[in-house]
Each structure stands twice: as C-alpha cells, then as structure tokens.
PDB file of C-alpha atoms and ligand atoms in Angstrom:
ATOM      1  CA  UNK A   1    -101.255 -94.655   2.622  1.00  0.00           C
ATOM      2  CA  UNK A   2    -103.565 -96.417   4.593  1.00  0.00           C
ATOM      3  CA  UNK A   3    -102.440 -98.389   7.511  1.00  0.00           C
ATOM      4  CA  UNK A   4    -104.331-101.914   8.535  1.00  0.00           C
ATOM      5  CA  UNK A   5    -104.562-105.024  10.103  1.00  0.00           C
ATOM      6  CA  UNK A   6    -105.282-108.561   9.598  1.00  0.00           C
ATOM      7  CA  UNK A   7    -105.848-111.189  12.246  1.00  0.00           C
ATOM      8  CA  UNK A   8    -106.749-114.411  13.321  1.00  0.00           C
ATOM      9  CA  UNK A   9    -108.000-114.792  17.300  1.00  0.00           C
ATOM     10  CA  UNK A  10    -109.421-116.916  19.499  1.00  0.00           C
ATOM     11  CA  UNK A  11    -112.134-115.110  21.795  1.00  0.00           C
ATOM     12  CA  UNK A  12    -109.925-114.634  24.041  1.00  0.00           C
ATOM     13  CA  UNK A  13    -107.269-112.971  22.144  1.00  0.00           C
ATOM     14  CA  UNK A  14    -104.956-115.408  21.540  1.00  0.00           C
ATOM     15  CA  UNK A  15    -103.105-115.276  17.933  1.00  0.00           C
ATOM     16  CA  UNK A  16    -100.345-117.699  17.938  1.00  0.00           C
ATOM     17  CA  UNK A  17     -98.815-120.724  20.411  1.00  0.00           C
ATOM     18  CA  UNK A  18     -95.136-121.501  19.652  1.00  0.00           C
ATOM     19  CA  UNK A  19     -94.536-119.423  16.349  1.00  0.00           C
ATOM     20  CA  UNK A  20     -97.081-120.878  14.676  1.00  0.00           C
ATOM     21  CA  UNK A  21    -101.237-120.366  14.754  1.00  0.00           C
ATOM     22  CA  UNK A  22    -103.195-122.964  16.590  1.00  0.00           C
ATOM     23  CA  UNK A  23    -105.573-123.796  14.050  1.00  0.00           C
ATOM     24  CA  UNK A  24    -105.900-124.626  10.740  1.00  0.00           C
ATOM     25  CA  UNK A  25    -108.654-122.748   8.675  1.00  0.00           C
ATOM     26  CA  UNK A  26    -108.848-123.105   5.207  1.00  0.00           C
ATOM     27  CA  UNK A  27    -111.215-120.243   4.737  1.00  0.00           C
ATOM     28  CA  UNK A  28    -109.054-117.476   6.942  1.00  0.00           C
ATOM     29  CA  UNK A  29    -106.129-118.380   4.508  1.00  0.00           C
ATOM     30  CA  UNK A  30    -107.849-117.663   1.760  1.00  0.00           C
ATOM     31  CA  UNK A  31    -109.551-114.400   2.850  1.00  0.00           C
ATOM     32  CA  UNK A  32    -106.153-113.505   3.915  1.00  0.00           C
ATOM     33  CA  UNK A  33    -104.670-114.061   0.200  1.00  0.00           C
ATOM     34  CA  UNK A  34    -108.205-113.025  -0.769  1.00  0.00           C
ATOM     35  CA  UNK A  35    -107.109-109.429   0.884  1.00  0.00           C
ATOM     36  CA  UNK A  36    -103.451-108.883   0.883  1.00  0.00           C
ATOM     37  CA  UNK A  37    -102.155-110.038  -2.755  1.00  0.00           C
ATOM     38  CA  UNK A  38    -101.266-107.180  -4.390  1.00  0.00           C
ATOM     39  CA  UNK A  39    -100.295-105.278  -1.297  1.00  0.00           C
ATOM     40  CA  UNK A  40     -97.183-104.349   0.661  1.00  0.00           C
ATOM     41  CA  UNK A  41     -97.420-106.734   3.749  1.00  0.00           C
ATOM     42  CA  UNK A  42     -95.575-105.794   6.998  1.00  0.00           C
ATOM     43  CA  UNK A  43     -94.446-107.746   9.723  1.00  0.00           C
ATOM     44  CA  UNK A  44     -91.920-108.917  12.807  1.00  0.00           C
ATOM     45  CA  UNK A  45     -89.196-111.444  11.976  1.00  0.00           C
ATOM     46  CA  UNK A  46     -90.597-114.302  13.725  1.00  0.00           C
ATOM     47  CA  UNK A  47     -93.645-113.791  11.731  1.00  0.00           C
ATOM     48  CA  UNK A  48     -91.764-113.932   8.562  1.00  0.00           C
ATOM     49  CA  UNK A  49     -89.951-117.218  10.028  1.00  0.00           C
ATOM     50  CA  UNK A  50     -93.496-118.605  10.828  1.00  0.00           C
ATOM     51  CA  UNK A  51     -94.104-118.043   6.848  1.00  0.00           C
ATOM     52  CA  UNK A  52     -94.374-121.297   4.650  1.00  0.00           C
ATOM     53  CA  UNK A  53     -92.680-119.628   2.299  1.00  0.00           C
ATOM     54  CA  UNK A  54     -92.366-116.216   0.950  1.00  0.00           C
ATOM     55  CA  UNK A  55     -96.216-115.583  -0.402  1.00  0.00           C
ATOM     56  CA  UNK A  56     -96.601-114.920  -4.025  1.00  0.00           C
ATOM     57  CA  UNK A  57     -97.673-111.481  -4.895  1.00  0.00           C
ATOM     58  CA  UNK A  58     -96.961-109.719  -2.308  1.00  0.00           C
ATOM     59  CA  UNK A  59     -94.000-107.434  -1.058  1.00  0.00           C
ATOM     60  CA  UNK A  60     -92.643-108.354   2.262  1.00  0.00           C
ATOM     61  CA  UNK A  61     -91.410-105.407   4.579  1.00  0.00           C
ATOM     62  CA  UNK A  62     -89.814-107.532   7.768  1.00  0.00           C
ATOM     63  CA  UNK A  63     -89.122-105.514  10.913  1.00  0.00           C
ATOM     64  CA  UNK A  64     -85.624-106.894  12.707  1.00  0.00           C
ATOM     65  CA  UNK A  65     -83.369-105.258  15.001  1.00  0.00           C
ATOM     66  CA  UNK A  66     -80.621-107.454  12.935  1.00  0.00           C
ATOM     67  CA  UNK A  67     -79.255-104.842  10.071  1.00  0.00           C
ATOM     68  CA  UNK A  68     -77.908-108.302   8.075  1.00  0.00           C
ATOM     69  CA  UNK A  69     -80.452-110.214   8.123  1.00  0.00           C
ATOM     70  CA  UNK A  70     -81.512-109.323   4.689  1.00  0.00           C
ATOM     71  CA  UNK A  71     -77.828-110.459   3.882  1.00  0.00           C
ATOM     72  CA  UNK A  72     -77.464-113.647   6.113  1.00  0.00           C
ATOM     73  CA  UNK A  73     -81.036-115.096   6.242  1.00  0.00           C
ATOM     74  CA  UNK A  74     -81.598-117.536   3.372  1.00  0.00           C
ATOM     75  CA  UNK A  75     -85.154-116.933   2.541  1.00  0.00           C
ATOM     76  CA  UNK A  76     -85.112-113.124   2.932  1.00  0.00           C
ATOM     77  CA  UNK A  77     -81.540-112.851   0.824  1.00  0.00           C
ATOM     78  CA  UNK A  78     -83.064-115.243  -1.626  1.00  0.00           C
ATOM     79  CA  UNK A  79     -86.198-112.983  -2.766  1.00  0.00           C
ATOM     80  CA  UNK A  80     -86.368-109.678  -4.427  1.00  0.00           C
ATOM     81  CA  UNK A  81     -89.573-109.414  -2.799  1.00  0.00           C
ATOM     82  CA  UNK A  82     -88.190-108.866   0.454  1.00  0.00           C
ATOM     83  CA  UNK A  83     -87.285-106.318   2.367  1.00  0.00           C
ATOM     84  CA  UNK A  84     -86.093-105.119   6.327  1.00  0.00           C
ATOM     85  CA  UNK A  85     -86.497-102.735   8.411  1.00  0.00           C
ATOM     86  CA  UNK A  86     -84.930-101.670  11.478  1.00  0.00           C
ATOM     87  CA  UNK A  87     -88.185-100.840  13.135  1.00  0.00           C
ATOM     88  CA  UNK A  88     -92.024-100.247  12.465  1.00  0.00           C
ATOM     89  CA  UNK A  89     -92.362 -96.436  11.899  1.00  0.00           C
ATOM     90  CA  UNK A  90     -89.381 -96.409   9.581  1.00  0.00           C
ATOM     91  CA  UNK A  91     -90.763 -99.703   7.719  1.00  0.00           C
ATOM     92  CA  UNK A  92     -94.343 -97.656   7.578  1.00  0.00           C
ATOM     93  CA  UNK A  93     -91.897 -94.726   5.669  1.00  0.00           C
ATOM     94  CA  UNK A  94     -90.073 -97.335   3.552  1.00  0.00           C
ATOM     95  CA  UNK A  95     -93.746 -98.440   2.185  1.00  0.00           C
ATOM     96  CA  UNK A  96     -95.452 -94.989   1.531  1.00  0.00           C
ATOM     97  CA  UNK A  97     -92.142 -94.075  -0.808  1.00  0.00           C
ATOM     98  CA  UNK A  98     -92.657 -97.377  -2.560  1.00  0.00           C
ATOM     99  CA  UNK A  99     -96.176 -96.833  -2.885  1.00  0.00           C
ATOM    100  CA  UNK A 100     -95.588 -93.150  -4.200  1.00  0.00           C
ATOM    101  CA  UNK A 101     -92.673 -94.497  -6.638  1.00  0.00           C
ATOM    102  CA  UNK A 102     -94.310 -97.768  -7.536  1.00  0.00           C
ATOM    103  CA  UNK A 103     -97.819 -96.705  -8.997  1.00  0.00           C
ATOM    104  CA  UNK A 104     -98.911-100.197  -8.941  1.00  0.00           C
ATOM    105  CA  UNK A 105     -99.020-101.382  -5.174  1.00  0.00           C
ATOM    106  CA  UNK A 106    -102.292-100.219  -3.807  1.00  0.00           C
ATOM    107  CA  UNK A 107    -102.598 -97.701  -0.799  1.00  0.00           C
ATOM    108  CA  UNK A 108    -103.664 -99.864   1.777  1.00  0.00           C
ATOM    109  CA  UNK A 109    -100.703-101.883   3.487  1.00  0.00           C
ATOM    110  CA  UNK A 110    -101.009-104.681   5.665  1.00  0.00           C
ATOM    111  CA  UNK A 111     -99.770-105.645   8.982  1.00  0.00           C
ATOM    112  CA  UNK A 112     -99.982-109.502   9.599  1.00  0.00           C
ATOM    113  CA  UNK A 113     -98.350-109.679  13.001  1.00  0.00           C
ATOM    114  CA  UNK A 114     -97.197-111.108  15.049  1.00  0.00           C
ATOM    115  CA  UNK A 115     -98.273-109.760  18.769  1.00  0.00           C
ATOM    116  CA  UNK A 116     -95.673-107.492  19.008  1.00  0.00           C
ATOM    117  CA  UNK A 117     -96.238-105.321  15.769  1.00  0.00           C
ATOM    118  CA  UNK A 118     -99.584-105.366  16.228  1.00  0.00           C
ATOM    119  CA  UNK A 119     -98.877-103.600  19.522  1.00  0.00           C
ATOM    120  CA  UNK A 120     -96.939-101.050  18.191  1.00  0.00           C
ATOM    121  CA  UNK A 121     -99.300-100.535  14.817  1.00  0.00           C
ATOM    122  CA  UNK A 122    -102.148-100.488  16.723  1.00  0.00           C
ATOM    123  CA  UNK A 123    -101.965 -96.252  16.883  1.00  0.00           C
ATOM    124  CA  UNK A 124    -101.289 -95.527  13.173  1.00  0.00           C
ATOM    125  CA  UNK A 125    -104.172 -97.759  12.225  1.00  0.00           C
ATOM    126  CA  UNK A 126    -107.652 -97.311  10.249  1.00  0.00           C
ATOM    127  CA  UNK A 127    -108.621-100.798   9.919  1.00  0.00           C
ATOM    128  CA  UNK A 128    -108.778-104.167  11.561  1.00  0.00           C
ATOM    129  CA  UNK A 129    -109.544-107.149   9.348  1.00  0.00           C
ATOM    130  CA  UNK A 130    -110.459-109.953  12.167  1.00  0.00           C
ATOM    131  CA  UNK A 131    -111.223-113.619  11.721  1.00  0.00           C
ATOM    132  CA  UNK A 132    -112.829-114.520  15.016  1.00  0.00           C
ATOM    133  CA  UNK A 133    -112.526-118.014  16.489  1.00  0.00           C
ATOM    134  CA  UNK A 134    -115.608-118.720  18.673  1.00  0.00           C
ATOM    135  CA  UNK A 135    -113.487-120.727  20.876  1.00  0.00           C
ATOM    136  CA  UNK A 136    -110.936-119.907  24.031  1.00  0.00           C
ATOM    137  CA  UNK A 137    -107.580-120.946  22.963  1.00  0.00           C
ATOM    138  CA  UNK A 138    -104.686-121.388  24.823  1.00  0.00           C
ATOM    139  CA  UNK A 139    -101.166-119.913  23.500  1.00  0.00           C
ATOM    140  CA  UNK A 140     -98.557-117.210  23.921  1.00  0.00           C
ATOM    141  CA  UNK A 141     -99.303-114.213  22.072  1.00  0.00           C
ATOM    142  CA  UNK A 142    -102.429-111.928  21.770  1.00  0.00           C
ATOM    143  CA  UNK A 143    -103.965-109.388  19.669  1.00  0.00           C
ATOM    144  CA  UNK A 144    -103.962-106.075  21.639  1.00  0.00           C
ATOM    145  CA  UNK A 145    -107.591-104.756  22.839  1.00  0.00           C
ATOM    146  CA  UNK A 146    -109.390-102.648  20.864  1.00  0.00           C
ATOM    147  CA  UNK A 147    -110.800 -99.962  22.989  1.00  0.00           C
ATOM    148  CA  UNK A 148    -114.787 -99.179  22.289  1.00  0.00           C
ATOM    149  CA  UNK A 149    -113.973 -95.253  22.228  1.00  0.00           C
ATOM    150  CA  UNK A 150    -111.833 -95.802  19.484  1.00  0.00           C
ATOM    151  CA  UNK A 151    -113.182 -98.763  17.621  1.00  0.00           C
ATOM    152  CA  UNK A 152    -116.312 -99.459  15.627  1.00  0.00           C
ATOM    153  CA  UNK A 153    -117.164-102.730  13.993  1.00  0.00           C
ATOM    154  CA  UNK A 154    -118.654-101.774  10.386  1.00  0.00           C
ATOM    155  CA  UNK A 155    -119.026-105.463   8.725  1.00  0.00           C
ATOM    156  CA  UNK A 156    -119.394-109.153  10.199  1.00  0.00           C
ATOM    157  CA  UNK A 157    -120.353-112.290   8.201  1.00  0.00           C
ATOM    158  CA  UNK A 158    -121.204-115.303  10.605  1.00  0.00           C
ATOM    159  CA  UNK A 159    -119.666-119.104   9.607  1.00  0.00           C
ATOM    160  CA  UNK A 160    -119.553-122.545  11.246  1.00  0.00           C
ATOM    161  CA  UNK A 161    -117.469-121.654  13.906  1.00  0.00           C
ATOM    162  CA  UNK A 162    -116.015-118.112  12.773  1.00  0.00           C
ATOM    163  CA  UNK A 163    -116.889-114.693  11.477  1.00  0.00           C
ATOM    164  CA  UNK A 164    -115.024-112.080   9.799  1.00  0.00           C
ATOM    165  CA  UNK A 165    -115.135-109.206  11.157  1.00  0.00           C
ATOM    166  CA  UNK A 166    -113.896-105.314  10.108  1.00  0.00           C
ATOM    167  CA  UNK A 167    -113.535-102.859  13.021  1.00  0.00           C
ATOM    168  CA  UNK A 168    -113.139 -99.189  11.489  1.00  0.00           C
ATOM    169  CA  UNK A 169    -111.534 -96.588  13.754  1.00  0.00           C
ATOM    170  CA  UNK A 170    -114.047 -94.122  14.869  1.00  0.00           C
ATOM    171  CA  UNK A 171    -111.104 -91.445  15.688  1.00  0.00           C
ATOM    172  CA  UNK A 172    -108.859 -89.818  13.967  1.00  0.00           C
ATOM    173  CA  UNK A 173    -105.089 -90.898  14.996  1.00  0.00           C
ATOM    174  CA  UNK A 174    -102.898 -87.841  15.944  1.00  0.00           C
TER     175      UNK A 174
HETATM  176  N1  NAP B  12    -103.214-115.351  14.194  1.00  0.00           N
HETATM  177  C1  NAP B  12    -102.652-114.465  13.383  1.00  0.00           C
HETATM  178  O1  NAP B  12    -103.329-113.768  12.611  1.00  0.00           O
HETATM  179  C2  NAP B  12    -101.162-114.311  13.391  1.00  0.00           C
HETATM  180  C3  NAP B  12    -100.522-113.496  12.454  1.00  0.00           C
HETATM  181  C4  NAP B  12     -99.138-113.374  12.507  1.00  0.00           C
HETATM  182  C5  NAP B  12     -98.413-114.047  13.481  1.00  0.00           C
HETATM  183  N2  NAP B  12     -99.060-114.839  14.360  1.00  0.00           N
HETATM  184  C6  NAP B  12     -98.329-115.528  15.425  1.00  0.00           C
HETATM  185  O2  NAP B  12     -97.670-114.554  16.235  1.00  0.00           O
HETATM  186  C7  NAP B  12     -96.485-115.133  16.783  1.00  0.00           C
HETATM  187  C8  NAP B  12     -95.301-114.238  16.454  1.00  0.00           C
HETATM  188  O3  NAP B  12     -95.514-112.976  17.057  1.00  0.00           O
HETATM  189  P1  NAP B  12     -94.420-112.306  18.025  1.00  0.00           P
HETATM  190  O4  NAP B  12     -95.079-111.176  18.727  1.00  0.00           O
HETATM  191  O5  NAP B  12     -93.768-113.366  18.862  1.00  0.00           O
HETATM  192  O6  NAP B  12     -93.301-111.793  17.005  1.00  0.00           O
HETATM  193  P2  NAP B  12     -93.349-110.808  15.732  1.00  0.00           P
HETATM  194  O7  NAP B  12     -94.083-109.555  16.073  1.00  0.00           O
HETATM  195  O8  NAP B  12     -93.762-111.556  14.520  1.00  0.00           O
HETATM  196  O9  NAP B  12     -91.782-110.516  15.548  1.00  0.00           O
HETATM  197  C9  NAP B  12     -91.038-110.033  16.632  1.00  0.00           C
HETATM  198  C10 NAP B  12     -89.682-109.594  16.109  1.00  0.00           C
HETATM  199  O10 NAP B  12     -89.832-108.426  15.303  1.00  0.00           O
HETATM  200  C11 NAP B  12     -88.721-107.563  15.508  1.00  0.00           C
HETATM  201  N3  NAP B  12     -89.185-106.340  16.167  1.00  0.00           N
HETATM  202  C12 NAP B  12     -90.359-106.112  16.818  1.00  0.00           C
HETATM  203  N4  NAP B  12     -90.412-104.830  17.245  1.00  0.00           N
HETATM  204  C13 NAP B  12     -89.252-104.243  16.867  1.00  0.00           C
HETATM  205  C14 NAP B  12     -88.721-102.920  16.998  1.00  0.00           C
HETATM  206  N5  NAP B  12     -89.397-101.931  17.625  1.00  0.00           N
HETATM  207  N6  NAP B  12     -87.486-102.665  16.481  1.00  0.00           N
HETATM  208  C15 NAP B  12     -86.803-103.634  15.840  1.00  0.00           C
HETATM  209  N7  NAP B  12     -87.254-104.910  15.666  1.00  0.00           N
HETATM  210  C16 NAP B  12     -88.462-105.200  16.177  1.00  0.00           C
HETATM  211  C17 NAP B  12     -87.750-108.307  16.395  1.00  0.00           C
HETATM  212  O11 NAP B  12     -86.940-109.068  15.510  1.00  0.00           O
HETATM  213  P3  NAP B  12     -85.389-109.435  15.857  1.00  0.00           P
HETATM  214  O12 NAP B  12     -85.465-110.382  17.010  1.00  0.00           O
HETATM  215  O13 NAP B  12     -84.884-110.059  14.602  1.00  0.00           O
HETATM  216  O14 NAP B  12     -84.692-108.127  16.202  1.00  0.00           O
HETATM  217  C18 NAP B  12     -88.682-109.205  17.192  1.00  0.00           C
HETATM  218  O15 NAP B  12     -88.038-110.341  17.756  1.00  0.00           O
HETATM  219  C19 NAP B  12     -96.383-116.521  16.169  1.00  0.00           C
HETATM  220  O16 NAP B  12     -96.966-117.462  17.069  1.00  0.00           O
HETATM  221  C20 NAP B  12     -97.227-116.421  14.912  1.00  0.00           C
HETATM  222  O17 NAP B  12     -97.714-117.665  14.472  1.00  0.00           O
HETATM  223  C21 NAP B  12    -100.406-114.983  14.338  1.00  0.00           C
END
C-alpha cells in the first residue's frame, strides 16, 4: 500500500478556518474527486464532519478516539461505506487488509486531513498531492512543512491563481 496526501493551502500553510476551507475552488474539487474516487480515503473526525456528505465512490476510514461513534453518529451509522478507527497507524492496518481482501480498491490510499492527521501521516508518506493558493490566508489549521531533505517536487501545472503541485519523497521512510 501506498500512503499519500492531498491538500489544499494557502502560501502560508493554512488549510482550513473554522472546520471548513476558506475558499471555494471549483477546479481543486474536482482534481480531488478527479484523484481519490475509487480509493480508500482516510481522515480525522472533524474532517469527516466538515464533509457535505459522505462522497460517492469512495471508502471512508474516520480516525476518532470515540469507539461509538460509528454506532451513534448519524451519517457514519447510516453508510456502509464508512468506517472508524481508533487511531491513524491502526486505520493505515485496517486499509492494507481491505486492500489485500478487496482486489478492487487500488493501492494508493488517501489522507485528506485535517491538520492533525496530516501531522501524524506525514512519516509513513510517499506522496503529497498539493493545490497551492498563491495567496496568504488567515485560519486555524496548517499543513505541516515539508522538509527539502526529504521532499522533492516532481510535477506542477500553473493556473489563474493556483497550481497543483506533487512533492515525491526523496527518502525512504524507516
Ligand atoms: N484544505 C484542505 O485540503 C483540507 C482538508 C481536510 C480538512 N481541512 C480542514 O482542516 C480542519 C480540520 O482539521 P483538524 O486538524 O482540526 O481535525 P482533523 O484532523 O480532521 O480531526 C481531528 C480529530 O481526529 C481524531 N484524532 C486525531 N488524531 C487522533 C489519534 N491519534 N487518536 C484518536 N483520534 C484522533 C480526533 O477525533 P475525536 O475528537 O472524535 O476523538 C480529533 O478530534 C477543518 O478546518 C477542515 O476544513 C482542510
């Protein structure tokens, strides 16, 4: 299984405001369901709760400290296509036995937040899918830094106001 990241930031590192994202951009959204249907996506519980709604296509592994919230949160008891986790490593195992049971959900899993797993995901990661705002933003949470010893950026297409961007890691993790 491969283990990566997608992201929207500000230039100054700032992903969300409030438990929501402090833009609107058509084009990220559809990259992002562009890139992840299909996939396992994995992410904290106020991430999930910043959802619109659970996303078509896509299994949805939800880290929570809360061992009912599959059970007591409407959304999450209300999908097959969710599932919790009581924290990120274990949800990382959780997805590598579906993946090797499944045969049809692809290697690569994504992380889509928020701040906090991204923090802790950051070492077990290959990849960084990044749409960059060319603005400073102000908010509450932030995309960790990715460290130029370990990080290489292999693609970037330029827009009005954005570019995608893939960093690669350039180490191996241990
Ligand atoms: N720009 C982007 O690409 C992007 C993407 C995603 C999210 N966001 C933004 O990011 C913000 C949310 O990020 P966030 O950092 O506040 O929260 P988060 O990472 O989405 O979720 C945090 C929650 O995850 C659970 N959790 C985290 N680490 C855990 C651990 N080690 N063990 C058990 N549970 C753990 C806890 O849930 P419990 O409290 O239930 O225990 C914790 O409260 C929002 O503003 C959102 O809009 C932005």
């Amino acid at each position: 299984m491969n283990v990566s990241m997608i992201v929207a930031m500000s230039e100054n590192r700032v992903i969300g405001s409030n438990n929501a994202m402090p833009w609107y951009l058509p084009e990220d959204l559809k990259k992002f369901r562009e890139l992840t249907t299909g996939h396992a996506i994995l992410m904290g519980r106020k991430t999930f709760e910043s959802l619109p709604k659970v996303l078509p296509g896509r299994e949805h592994y939800v880290v929570t400290g809360n061992s009912d919230y599959k059970k007591t949160n409407e959304r999450a008891s209300g999908s097959e296509h969710v599932f919790t986790a009581p924290d990120p490593v274990a949800a990382l195992d959780l997805i590598a036995d579906r993946i090797t049971t499944s045969g049809d959900i692809p290697d690569e899993v994504f992380v889509i937040g928020g701040g906090e797993l991204f923090e802790q995901l950051l070492p077990y990661t290959e990849r960084v899918y990044v749409t960059l705002i060319r603005k400073e933003m102000s908010g509450d949470t932030f995309f960790p830094e990715l460290s130029l010893e370990d990080w290489v950026q292999t693609s970037s297409e330029g827009f009005d106001g954005f570019d995608f961007l893939i960093y690669d890691r350039s180490t191996s993790i241990c």
